[in-house]
mmCIF file with all atom_site columns, C-alpha atoms in Angstrom:
data_model
loop_
_atom_site.group_PDB
_atom_site.id
_atom_site.type_symbol
_atom_site.label_atom_id
_atom_site.label_alt_id
_atom_site.label_comp_id
_atom_site.label_asym_id
_atom_site.label_entity_id
_atom_site.label_seq_id
_atom_site.pdbx_PDB_ins_code
_atom_site.Cartn_x
_atom_site.Cartn_y
_atom_site.Cartn_z
_atom_site.occupancy
_atom_site.B_iso_or_equiv
_atom_site.pdbx_formal_charge
_atom_site.auth_seq_id
_atom_site.auth_comp_id
_atom_site.auth_asym_id
_atom_site.auth_atom_id
_atom_site.pdbx_PDB_model_num
ATOM 1   C CA . ALA A 1 1   ? 19.763  -26.101 8.039   1.00 0.00 ? 1   ALA A CA 1
ATOM 2   C CA . GLY A 1 2   ? 16.968  -24.458 10.283  1.00 0.00 ? 2   GLY A CA 1
ATOM 3   C CA . GLY A 1 3   ? 13.918  -25.597 9.389   1.00 0.00 ? 3   GLY A CA 1
ATOM 4   C CA . PRO A 1 4   ? 11.101  -24.671 6.748   1.00 0.00 ? 4   PRO A CA 1
ATOM 5   C CA . ARG A 1 5   ? 11.575  -21.245 5.413   1.00 0.00 ? 5   ARG A CA 1
ATOM 6   C CA . ARG A 1 6   ? 8.518   -19.189 5.979   1.00 0.00 ? 6   ARG A CA 1
ATOM 7   C CA . SER A 1 7   ? 7.182   -17.218 3.384   1.00 0.00 ? 7   SER A CA 1
ATOM 8   C CA . PHE A 1 8   ? 7.986   -13.859 2.299   1.00 0.00 ? 8   PHE A CA 1
ATOM 9   C CA . SER A 1 9   ? 3.783   -12.779 3.498   1.00 0.00 ? 9   SER A CA 1
ATOM 10  C CA . ALA A 1 10  ? 3.998   -14.744 6.774   1.00 0.00 ? 10  ALA A CA 1
ATOM 11  C CA . ARG A 1 11  ? 8.058   -13.111 7.472   1.00 0.00 ? 11  ARG A CA 1
ATOM 12  C CA . VAL A 1 12  ? 6.323   -9.234  6.696   1.00 0.00 ? 12  VAL A CA 1
ATOM 13  C CA . ARG A 1 13  ? 4.451   -7.518  9.745   1.00 0.00 ? 13  ARG A CA 1
ATOM 14  C CA . ALA A 1 14  ? 1.758   -4.645  9.862   1.00 0.00 ? 14  ALA A CA 1
ATOM 15  C CA . PRO A 1 15  ? 3.113   -1.505  11.457  1.00 0.00 ? 15  PRO A CA 1
ATOM 16  C CA . ARG A 1 16  ? 1.452   -1.182  14.797  1.00 0.00 ? 16  ARG A CA 1
ATOM 17  C CA . THR A 1 17  ? 1.958   2.438   15.166  1.00 0.00 ? 17  THR A CA 1
ATOM 18  C CA . ARG A 1 18  ? 0.625   5.756   12.784  1.00 0.00 ? 18  ARG A CA 1
ATOM 19  C CA . PRO A 1 19  ? 3.576   7.605   10.803  1.00 0.00 ? 19  PRO A CA 1
ATOM 20  C CA . MET A 1 20  ? 3.780   11.032  11.587  1.00 0.00 ? 20  MET A CA 1
ATOM 21  C CA . VAL A 1 21  ? 2.825   12.926  8.236   1.00 0.00 ? 21  VAL A CA 1
ATOM 22  C CA . PHE A 1 22  ? 4.243   16.023  7.067   1.00 0.00 ? 22  PHE A CA 1
ATOM 23  C CA . PHE A 1 23  ? 2.290   18.842  6.546   1.00 0.00 ? 23  PHE A CA 1
ATOM 24  C CA . ILE A 1 24  ? 4.180   19.009  2.905   1.00 0.00 ? 24  ILE A CA 1
ATOM 25  C CA . SER A 1 25  ? 3.579   15.160  2.759   1.00 0.00 ? 25  SER A CA 1
ATOM 26  C CA . LYS A 1 26  ? -0.225  15.866  3.060   1.00 0.00 ? 26  LYS A CA 1
ATOM 27  C CA . ALA A 1 27  ? -0.644  18.710  0.618   1.00 0.00 ? 27  ALA A CA 1
ATOM 28  C CA . GLN A 1 28  ? 1.266   16.822  -2.127  1.00 0.00 ? 28  GLN A CA 1
ATOM 29  C CA . GLY A 1 29  ? -0.537  13.943  -1.658  1.00 0.00 ? 29  GLY A CA 1
ATOM 30  C CA . SER A 1 30  ? -4.082  14.705  -3.378  1.00 0.00 ? 30  SER A CA 1
ATOM 31  C CA . GLY A 1 31  ? -1.912  14.858  -6.729  1.00 0.00 ? 31  GLY A CA 1
ATOM 32  C CA . LEU A 1 32  ? -0.165  11.570  -6.456  1.00 0.00 ? 32  LEU A CA 1
ATOM 33  C CA . VAL A 1 33  ? -3.674  9.835   -5.470  1.00 0.00 ? 33  VAL A CA 1
ATOM 34  C CA . ARG A 1 34  ? -5.271  11.438  -8.295  1.00 0.00 ? 34  ARG A CA 1
ATOM 35  C CA . TYR A 1 35  ? -2.758  10.798  -10.922 1.00 0.00 ? 35  TYR A CA 1
ATOM 36  C CA . ARG A 1 36  ? -0.451  8.169   -9.874  1.00 0.00 ? 36  ARG A CA 1
ATOM 37  C CA . PRO A 1 37  ? 2.191   7.720   -11.827 1.00 0.00 ? 37  PRO A CA 1
ATOM 38  C CA . ALA A 1 38  ? 4.095   4.945   -10.589 1.00 0.00 ? 38  ALA A CA 1
ATOM 39  C CA . GLN A 1 39  ? 1.159   3.012   -12.421 1.00 0.00 ? 39  GLN A CA 1
ATOM 40  C CA . TRP A 1 40  ? 1.382   3.739   -15.674 1.00 0.00 ? 40  TRP A CA 1
ATOM 41  C CA . LEU A 1 41  ? 3.169   1.239   -17.396 1.00 0.00 ? 41  LEU A CA 1
ATOM 42  C CA . PRO A 1 42  ? 2.274   -2.330  -17.504 1.00 0.00 ? 42  PRO A CA 1
ATOM 43  C CA . GLY A 1 43  ? 5.017   -4.713  -16.240 1.00 0.00 ? 43  GLY A CA 1
ATOM 44  C CA . VAL A 1 44  ? 6.699   -1.811  -14.415 1.00 0.00 ? 44  VAL A CA 1
ATOM 45  C CA . ARG A 1 45  ? 4.461   -1.335  -11.872 1.00 0.00 ? 45  ARG A CA 1
ATOM 46  C CA . ASP A 1 46  ? 4.646   -4.966  -10.603 1.00 0.00 ? 46  ASP A CA 1
ATOM 47  C CA . TRP A 1 47  ? 7.539   -4.000  -9.094  1.00 0.00 ? 47  TRP A CA 1
ATOM 48  C CA . HIS A 1 48  ? 5.649   -2.082  -6.437  1.00 0.00 ? 48  HIS A CA 1
ATOM 49  C CA . ARG A 1 49  ? 2.320   -3.383  -5.656  1.00 0.00 ? 49  ARG A CA 1
ATOM 50  C CA . ALA A 1 50  ? 0.460   -5.962  -3.731  1.00 0.00 ? 50  ALA A CA 1
ATOM 51  C CA . GLN A 1 51  ? -3.103  -7.683  -4.218  1.00 0.00 ? 51  GLN A CA 1
ATOM 52  C CA . MET A 1 52  ? -4.809  -9.755  -1.682  1.00 0.00 ? 52  MET A CA 1
ATOM 53  C CA . SER A 1 53  ? -8.289  -11.385 -1.176  1.00 0.00 ? 53  SER A CA 1
ATOM 54  C CA . TRP A 1 54  ? -9.719  -11.789 2.427   1.00 0.00 ? 54  TRP A CA 1
ATOM 55  C CA . VAL A 1 55  ? -12.921 -14.015 3.150   1.00 0.00 ? 55  VAL A CA 1
ATOM 56  C CA . PHE A 1 56  ? -14.937 -13.188 5.724   1.00 0.00 ? 56  PHE A CA 1
ATOM 57  C CA . SER A 1 57  ? -17.717 -14.479 7.906   1.00 0.00 ? 57  SER A CA 1
ATOM 58  C CA . ALA A 1 58  ? -19.707 -11.126 8.204   1.00 0.00 ? 58  ALA A CA 1
ATOM 59  C CA . ASP A 1 59  ? -22.753 -9.957  6.355   1.00 0.00 ? 59  ASP A CA 1
ATOM 60  C CA . HIS A 1 60  ? -21.548 -7.901  3.649   1.00 0.00 ? 60  HIS A CA 1
ATOM 61  C CA . HIS A 1 61  ? -23.542 -4.598  4.566   1.00 0.00 ? 61  HIS A CA 1
ATOM 62  C CA . PHE A 1 62  ? -22.032 -4.967  8.124   1.00 0.00 ? 62  PHE A CA 1
ATOM 63  C CA . LEU A 1 63  ? -18.391 -5.132  6.247   1.00 0.00 ? 63  LEU A CA 1
ATOM 64  C CA . MET A 1 64  ? -18.468 -2.363  4.015   1.00 0.00 ? 64  MET A CA 1
ATOM 65  C CA . ARG A 1 65  ? -19.953 -0.446  6.747   1.00 0.00 ? 65  ARG A CA 1
ATOM 66  C CA . ILE A 1 66  ? -17.225 -0.540  9.220   1.00 0.00 ? 66  ILE A CA 1
ATOM 67  C CA . ILE A 1 67  ? -14.315 -0.521  6.553   1.00 0.00 ? 67  ILE A CA 1
ATOM 68  C CA . PRO A 1 68  ? -13.828 3.083   6.174   1.00 0.00 ? 68  PRO A CA 1
ATOM 69  C CA . ASP A 1 69  ? -14.410 3.913   10.159  1.00 0.00 ? 69  ASP A CA 1
ATOM 70  C CA . ALA A 1 70  ? -11.740 1.161   10.662  1.00 0.00 ? 70  ALA A CA 1
ATOM 71  C CA . LEU A 1 71  ? -8.955  2.111   8.014   1.00 0.00 ? 71  LEU A CA 1
ATOM 72  C CA . LYS A 1 72  ? -9.507  5.938   9.395   1.00 0.00 ? 72  LYS A CA 1
ATOM 73  C CA . ALA A 1 73  ? -9.275  4.515   13.148  1.00 0.00 ? 73  ALA A CA 1
ATOM 74  C CA . GLY A 1 74  ? -5.701  2.111   11.787  1.00 0.00 ? 74  GLY A CA 1
ATOM 75  C CA . GLY A 1 75  ? -3.837  5.917   10.344  1.00 0.00 ? 75  GLY A CA 1
ATOM 76  C CA . PHE A 1 76  ? -5.554  5.158   7.124   1.00 0.00 ? 76  PHE A CA 1
ATOM 77  C CA . THR A 1 77  ? -7.267  8.538   5.085   1.00 0.00 ? 77  THR A CA 1
ATOM 78  C CA . ILE A 1 78  ? -10.425 7.770   3.300   1.00 0.00 ? 78  ILE A CA 1
ATOM 79  C CA . TYR A 1 79  ? -10.685 9.281   0.238   1.00 0.00 ? 79  TYR A CA 1
ATOM 80  C CA . SER A 1 80  ? -14.265 7.658   -1.097  1.00 0.00 ? 80  SER A CA 1
ATOM 81  C CA . HIS A 1 81  ? -16.634 4.372   -0.234  1.00 0.00 ? 81  HIS A CA 1
ATOM 82  C CA . ASP A 1 82  ? -19.591 3.108   -1.292  1.00 0.00 ? 82  ASP A CA 1
ATOM 83  C CA . ALA A 1 83  ? -21.728 0.068   -0.815  1.00 0.00 ? 83  ALA A CA 1
ATOM 84  C CA . LYS A 1 84  ? -18.780 -1.750  -2.882  1.00 0.00 ? 84  LYS A CA 1
ATOM 85  C CA . SER A 1 85  ? -15.628 -0.431  -2.638  1.00 0.00 ? 85  SER A CA 1
ATOM 86  C CA . VAL A 1 86  ? -13.464 2.043   -0.455  1.00 0.00 ? 86  VAL A CA 1
ATOM 87  C CA . THR A 1 87  ? -10.388 4.270   -1.234  1.00 0.00 ? 87  THR A CA 1
ATOM 88  C CA . ALA A 1 88  ? -7.878  5.008   0.848   1.00 0.00 ? 88  ALA A CA 1
ATOM 89  C CA . GLY A 1 89  ? -3.944  6.004   1.240   1.00 0.00 ? 89  GLY A CA 1
ATOM 90  C CA . ARG A 1 90  ? -1.834  5.198   4.039   1.00 0.00 ? 90  ARG A CA 1
ATOM 91  C CA . TYR A 1 91  ? 1.945   7.400   4.327   1.00 0.00 ? 91  TYR A CA 1
ATOM 92  C CA . SER A 1 92  ? 5.025   5.036   5.085   1.00 0.00 ? 92  SER A CA 1
ATOM 93  C CA . HIS A 1 93  ? 6.991   5.484   8.244   1.00 0.00 ? 93  HIS A CA 1
ATOM 94  C CA . VAL A 1 94  ? 10.366  7.864   8.166   1.00 0.00 ? 94  VAL A CA 1
ATOM 95  C CA . LEU A 1 95  ? 10.418  8.589   4.068   1.00 0.00 ? 95  LEU A CA 1
ATOM 96  C CA . GLN A 1 96  ? 6.932   9.203   3.698   1.00 0.00 ? 96  GLN A CA 1
ATOM 97  C CA . TYR A 1 97  ? 5.988   7.282   0.519   1.00 0.00 ? 97  TYR A CA 1
ATOM 98  C CA . LEU A 1 98  ? 2.260   6.955   -0.099  1.00 0.00 ? 98  LEU A CA 1
ATOM 99  C CA . TYR A 1 99  ? 0.290   4.003   -0.780  1.00 0.00 ? 99  TYR A CA 1
ATOM 100 C CA . HIS A 1 100 ? -3.060  3.985   -2.723  1.00 0.00 ? 100 HIS A CA 1
ATOM 101 C CA . VAL A 1 101 ? -5.296  1.345   -1.399  1.00 0.00 ? 101 VAL A CA 1
ATOM 102 C CA . THR A 1 102 ? -8.839  -0.392  -2.778  1.00 0.00 ? 102 THR A CA 1
ATOM 103 C CA . ILE A 1 103 ? -10.922 -2.437  -0.906  1.00 0.00 ? 103 ILE A CA 1
ATOM 104 C CA . ARG A 1 104 ? -13.953 -3.761  -3.121  1.00 0.00 ? 104 ARG A CA 1
ATOM 105 C CA . LEU A 1 105 ? -16.813 -6.681  -2.561  1.00 0.00 ? 105 LEU A CA 1
ATOM 106 C CA . VAL A 1 106 ? -16.682 -8.956  -5.337  1.00 0.00 ? 106 VAL A CA 1
ATOM 107 C CA . ARG A 1 107 ? -18.702 -11.892 -3.934  1.00 0.00 ? 107 ARG A CA 1
ATOM 108 C CA . ARG A 1 108 ? -20.900 -12.421 -1.218  1.00 0.00 ? 108 ARG A CA 1
ATOM 109 C CA . ASP A 1 109 ? -23.484 -15.260 0.144   1.00 0.00 ? 109 ASP A CA 1
ATOM 110 C CA . SER A 1 110 ? -25.468 -15.407 3.371   1.00 0.00 ? 110 SER A CA 1
ATOM 111 C CA . THR A 1 111 ? -23.165 -15.937 5.713   1.00 0.00 ? 111 THR A CA 1
ATOM 112 C CA . THR A 1 112 ? -19.609 -15.038 3.766   1.00 0.00 ? 112 THR A CA 1
ATOM 113 C CA . CYS A 1 113 ? -18.466 -12.404 1.531   1.00 0.00 ? 113 CYS A CA 1
ATOM 114 C CA . VAL A 1 114 ? -14.966 -12.132 -0.638  1.00 0.00 ? 114 VAL A CA 1
ATOM 115 C CA . VAL A 1 115 ? -13.153 -8.689  -0.597  1.00 0.00 ? 115 VAL A CA 1
ATOM 116 C CA . GLU A 1 116 ? -10.251 -7.852  -3.303  1.00 0.00 ? 116 GLU A CA 1
ATOM 117 C CA . ALA A 1 117 ? -7.262  -5.756  -1.983  1.00 0.00 ? 117 ALA A CA 1
ATOM 118 C CA . LEU A 1 118 ? -4.822  -3.428  -3.744  1.00 0.00 ? 118 LEU A CA 1
ATOM 119 C CA . SER A 1 119 ? -2.102  -1.382  -2.554  1.00 0.00 ? 119 SER A CA 1
ATOM 120 C CA . ILE A 1 120 ? 0.009   0.466   -5.133  1.00 0.00 ? 120 ILE A CA 1
ATOM 121 C CA . SER A 1 121 ? 3.048   3.040   -4.712  1.00 0.00 ? 121 SER A CA 1
ATOM 122 C CA . THR A 1 122 ? 1.354   6.514   -6.287  1.00 0.00 ? 122 THR A CA 1
ATOM 123 C CA . SER A 1 123 ? 5.651   7.523   -6.979  1.00 0.00 ? 123 SER A CA 1
ATOM 124 C CA . ALA A 1 124 ? 9.103   6.973   -7.154  1.00 0.00 ? 124 ALA A CA 1
ATOM 125 C CA . ALA A 1 125 ? 9.532   9.782   -4.856  1.00 0.00 ? 125 ALA A CA 1
ATOM 126 C CA . PRO A 1 126 ? 8.798   10.018  -1.113  1.00 0.00 ? 126 PRO A CA 1
ATOM 127 C CA . ALA A 1 127 ? 5.453   12.376  -0.760  1.00 0.00 ? 127 ALA A CA 1
ATOM 128 C CA . TRP A 1 128 ? 7.730   14.865  1.418   1.00 0.00 ? 128 TRP A CA 1
ATOM 129 C CA . PHE A 1 129 ? 9.967   15.830  -1.403  1.00 0.00 ? 129 PHE A CA 1
ATOM 130 C CA . PRO A 1 130 ? 10.046  19.112  -3.513  1.00 0.00 ? 130 PRO A CA 1
ATOM 131 C CA . LEU A 1 131 ? 7.783   18.646  -6.282  1.00 0.00 ? 131 LEU A CA 1
ATOM 132 C CA . SER A 1 132 ? 7.029   14.851  -5.630  1.00 0.00 ? 132 SER A CA 1
ATOM 133 C CA . LEU A 1 133 ? 4.252   14.415  -8.588  1.00 0.00 ? 133 LEU A CA 1
ATOM 134 C CA . LEU A 1 134 ? 6.442   15.999  -11.221 1.00 0.00 ? 134 LEU A CA 1
ATOM 135 C CA . VAL A 1 135 ? 9.525   13.451  -10.183 1.00 0.00 ? 135 VAL A CA 1
ATOM 136 C CA . GLY A 1 136 ? 7.424   10.584  -10.194 1.00 0.00 ? 136 GLY A CA 1
ATOM 137 C CA . ILE A 1 137 ? 6.504   11.271  -14.000 1.00 0.00 ? 137 ILE A CA 1
ATOM 138 C CA . ILE A 1 138 ? 9.714   11.274  -14.768 1.00 0.00 ? 138 ILE A CA 1
ATOM 139 C CA . LEU A 1 139 ? 10.870  8.287   -13.305 1.00 0.00 ? 139 LEU A CA 1
ATOM 140 C CA . CYS A 1 140 ? 7.535   6.759   -13.860 1.00 0.00 ? 140 CYS A CA 1
ATOM 141 C CA . TRP A 1 141 ? 9.773   4.222   -16.276 1.00 0.00 ? 141 TRP A CA 1
ATOM 142 C CA . MET A 1 142 ? 11.618  3.045   -13.391 1.00 0.00 ? 142 MET A CA 1
ATOM 143 C CA . PRO A 1 143 ? 10.730  -0.352  -11.904 1.00 0.00 ? 143 PRO A CA 1
ATOM 144 C CA . PHE A 1 144 ? 11.500  0.013   -8.484  1.00 0.00 ? 144 PHE A CA 1
ATOM 145 C CA . PRO A 1 145 ? 11.060  -2.426  -5.684  1.00 0.00 ? 145 PRO A CA 1
ATOM 146 C CA . ASP A 1 146 ? 8.610   -1.000  -2.677  1.00 0.00 ? 146 ASP A CA 1
ATOM 147 C CA . CYS A 1 147 ? 10.112  -2.846  -0.040  1.00 0.00 ? 147 CYS A CA 1
ATOM 148 C CA . GLY A 1 148 ? 7.297   -5.178  1.125   1.00 0.00 ? 148 GLY A CA 1
ATOM 149 C CA . GLU A 1 149 ? 5.378   -1.862  2.426   1.00 0.00 ? 149 GLU A CA 1
ATOM 150 C CA . ASN A 1 150 ? 2.373   -2.517  -0.229  1.00 0.00 ? 150 ASN A CA 1
ATOM 151 C CA . LEU A 1 151 ? 2.356   -5.701  1.536   1.00 0.00 ? 151 LEU A CA 1
ATOM 152 C CA . ARG A 1 152 ? 2.366   -4.372  4.843   1.00 0.00 ? 152 ARG A CA 1
ATOM 153 C CA . THR A 1 153 ? 0.042   -1.464  3.667   1.00 0.00 ? 153 THR A CA 1
ATOM 154 C CA . LEU A 1 154 ? -2.808  -4.638  3.572   1.00 0.00 ? 154 LEU A CA 1
ATOM 155 C CA . LEU A 1 155 ? -1.952  -6.848  6.232   1.00 0.00 ? 155 LEU A CA 1
ATOM 156 C CA . ALA A 1 156 ? -2.535  -2.924  8.345   1.00 0.00 ? 156 ALA A CA 1
ATOM 157 C CA . ALA A 1 157 ? -5.401  -2.620  6.645   1.00 0.00 ? 157 ALA A CA 1
ATOM 158 C CA . LYS A 1 158 ? -6.898  -6.115  7.533   1.00 0.00 ? 158 LYS A CA 1
ATOM 159 C CA . ARG A 1 159 ? -5.447  -5.699  11.125  1.00 0.00 ? 159 ARG A CA 1
ATOM 160 C CA . ALA A 1 160 ? -7.690  -2.357  11.506  1.00 0.00 ? 160 ALA A CA 1
ATOM 161 C CA . ILE A 1 161 ? -10.585 -4.371  9.773   1.00 0.00 ? 161 ILE A CA 1
ATOM 162 C CA . LEU A 1 162 ? -10.705 -7.153  12.353  1.00 0.00 ? 162 LEU A CA 1
ATOM 163 C CA . ILE A 1 163 ? -9.935  -4.837  15.650  1.00 0.00 ? 163 ILE A CA 1
ATOM 164 C CA . HIS A 1 164 ? -12.785 -2.276  14.871  1.00 0.00 ? 164 HIS A CA 1
ATOM 165 C CA . SER A 1 165 ? -15.130 -5.131  13.886  1.00 0.00 ? 165 SER A CA 1
ATOM 166 C CA . GLY A 1 166 ? -14.886 -6.574  17.047  1.00 0.00 ? 166 GLY A CA 1
ATOM 167 C CA . LYS A 1 167 ? -15.475 -3.367  18.781  1.00 0.00 ? 167 LYS A CA 1
ATOM 168 C CA . VAL A 1 168 ? -18.573 -2.919  17.219  1.00 0.00 ? 168 VAL A CA 1
ATOM 169 C CA . ASN A 1 169 ? -19.953 -6.023  17.037  1.00 0.00 ? 169 ASN A CA 1
ATOM 170 C CA . ASN A 1 170 ? -19.561 -9.788  17.738  1.00 0.00 ? 170 ASN A CA 1
ATOM 171 C CA . GLY A 1 171 ? -16.305 -9.070  14.918  1.00 0.00 ? 171 GLY A CA 1
ATOM 172 C CA . ALA A 1 172 ? -15.538 -10.276 11.461  1.00 0.00 ? 172 ALA A CA 1
ATOM 173 C CA . LEU A 1 173 ? -13.507 -13.337 11.199  1.00 0.00 ? 173 LEU A CA 1
ATOM 174 C CA . CYS A 1 174 ? -11.156 -13.525 8.227   1.00 0.00 ? 174 CYS A CA 1
ATOM 175 C CA . LEU A 1 175 ? -11.357 -17.436 7.380   1.00 0.00 ? 175 LEU A CA 1
ATOM 176 C CA . GLU A 1 176 ? -8.961  -16.786 4.736   1.00 0.00 ? 176 GLU A CA 1
ATOM 177 C CA . GLN A 1 177 ? -6.207  -14.751 2.782   1.00 0.00 ? 177 GLN A CA 1
ATOM 178 C CA . GLN A 1 178 ? -4.319  -15.231 -0.413  1.00 0.00 ? 178 GLN A CA 1
ATOM 179 C CA . LEU A 1 179 ? -1.610  -13.514 -1.938  1.00 0.00 ? 179 LEU A CA 1
ATOM 180 C CA . GLY A 1 180 ? -1.824  -11.945 -5.345  1.00 0.00 ? 180 GLY A CA 1
ATOM 181 C CA . CYS A 1 181 ? 1.509   -10.317 -6.680  1.00 0.00 ? 181 CYS A CA 1
ATOM 182 C CA . SER A 1 182 ? 4.911   -11.696 -7.793  1.00 0.00 ? 182 SER A CA 1
ATOM 183 C CA . GLY A 1 183 ? 6.889   -12.876 -5.408  1.00 0.00 ? 183 GLY A CA 1
ATOM 184 C CA . SER A 1 184 ? 10.386  -12.359 -7.255  1.00 0.00 ? 184 SER A CA 1
ATOM 185 C CA . MET A 1 185 ? 9.698   -9.118  -7.255  1.00 0.00 ? 185 MET A CA 1
ATOM 186 C CA . LEU A 1 186 ? 8.661   -8.912  -3.742  1.00 0.00 ? 186 LEU A CA 1
ATOM 187 C CA . LYS A 1 187 ? 11.668  -10.957 -2.396  1.00 0.00 ? 187 LYS A CA 1
ATOM 188 C CA . CYS A 1 188 ? 14.021  -8.467  -4.320  1.00 0.00 ? 188 CYS A CA 1
ATOM 189 C CA . GLY A 1 189 ? 12.617  -5.767  -2.858  1.00 0.00 ? 189 GLY A CA 1
ATOM 190 C CA . GLU A 1 190 ? 12.733  -7.576  0.844   1.00 0.00 ? 190 GLU A CA 1
ATOM 191 C CA . MET A 1 191 ? 16.565  -7.426  0.234   1.00 0.00 ? 191 MET A CA 1
ATOM 192 C CA . ILE A 1 192 ? 16.425  -3.565  -0.162  1.00 0.00 ? 192 ILE A CA 1
ATOM 193 C CA . PRO A 1 193 ? 15.914  -1.138  2.712   1.00 0.00 ? 193 PRO A CA 1
ATOM 194 C CA . SER A 1 194 ? 13.645  1.678   1.423   1.00 0.00 ? 194 SER A CA 1
ATOM 195 C CA . SER A 1 195 ? 16.292  4.037   2.879   1.00 0.00 ? 195 SER A CA 1
ATOM 196 C CA . LEU A 1 196 ? 19.094  2.363   0.554   1.00 0.00 ? 196 LEU A CA 1
ATOM 197 C CA . LEU A 1 197 ? 16.528  2.365   -2.390  1.00 0.00 ? 197 LEU A CA 1
ATOM 198 C CA . PHE A 1 198 ? 16.208  6.373   -1.794  1.00 0.00 ? 198 PHE A CA 1
ATOM 199 C CA . PHE A 1 199 ? 19.589  7.076   -1.552  1.00 0.00 ? 199 PHE A CA 1
ATOM 200 C CA . ALA A 1 200 ? 20.176  5.242   -4.775  1.00 0.00 ? 200 ALA A CA 1
ATOM 201 C CA . VAL A 1 201 ? 17.622  6.773   -6.752  1.00 0.00 ? 201 VAL A CA 1
ATOM 202 C CA . PHE A 1 202 ? 18.039  10.317  -5.528  1.00 0.00 ? 202 PHE A CA 1
ATOM 203 C CA . ILE A 1 203 ? 21.804  10.967  -4.325  1.00 0.00 ? 203 ILE A CA 1
ATOM 204 C CA . LEU A 1 204 ? 23.753  8.121   -5.746  1.00 0.00 ? 204 LEU A CA 1
ATOM 205 C CA . GLY A 1 205 ? 21.926  8.167   -9.084  1.00 0.00 ? 205 GLY A CA 1
ATOM 206 C CA . PRO A 1 206 ? 21.970  11.715  -9.915  1.00 0.00 ? 206 PRO A CA 1
ATOM 207 C CA . ALA A 1 207 ? 25.878  11.885  -8.636  1.00 0.00 ? 207 ALA A CA 1
ATOM 208 C CA . ILE A 1 208 ? 27.255  8.946   -11.254 1.00 0.00 ? 208 ILE A CA 1
ATOM 209 C CA . LEU A 1 209 ? 24.817  11.052  -14.163 1.00 0.00 ? 209 LEU A CA 1
ATOM 210 C CA . MET A 1 210 ? 26.750  13.746  -13.662 1.00 0.00 ? 210 MET A CA 1
ATOM 211 C CA . ALA A 1 211 ? 29.966  12.406  -13.337 1.00 0.00 ? 211 ALA A CA 1
ATOM 212 C CA . CYS A 1 212 ? 29.322  10.424  -16.721 1.00 0.00 ? 212 CYS A CA 1
ATOM 213 C CA . VAL A 1 213 ? 27.963  13.943  -18.686 1.00 0.00 ? 213 VAL A CA 1
ATOM 214 C CA . LEU A 1 214 ? 31.009  16.353  -17.166 1.00 0.00 ? 214 LEU A CA 1
#
C-alpha cells in the first residue's frame, strides 16, 4: 500500500544549518580525530560509517582546489588537504558526535573525475562528554548504529561542494552517486533516534550493570 518505498539514502536529507559547537567539543575533538577508537575493530566499525562515490563533470584541479573552501563554508572543520585528498570533520546537532570525513580523487579524464567520500564515527561518546576519548577507547568493541549521521554528513559535504562550485565558476555537476555501506545496518540505525541511543548507552546501560553487580 502507498506506492514504492524510497531507499534509505533518498529519505535522509543533508542538514541545512550549522550545528553550534561547544568549546569542550572542540577541545576534545583533536584527540578523537587522531585516534578514532570507534574504527579500531573491523566488522564493528561497519555499524557507524558510510561511503559514497561521486562522478563530477569538472576539471579535477578545479574540484580539488575548491573542496576545502566548500566544506569550510558548509560548517566542516578542515584538518588537511592536498591535490588528491581532503580530510575534515563535522559535529552533529545537539549531541555533538564528531564525524571524520575523507574525500579523495580516485580517477579522472579530460571531462570528468571520480571522488570517493568516507565518513566515520570517531567515538561511541559525544565530543562534549567528559573524557570522550577514554570512553570511546573503553567502548571501542560496541557496534553502535550511527542513526544515519554519517550518510547525512556525506550528503551535506556534496551539497556544500555543489553550492560553492556554482559561486566560483559555472559549477561542477554531480553526474552520479553510489552508496557503499551496509544497508541492513543503516536501516537498523535509522529506526533508533540518536537521543535514545545516548540514553541507552550512557544512562540505562550503567544503571543495569550496577543493578546486576549489587
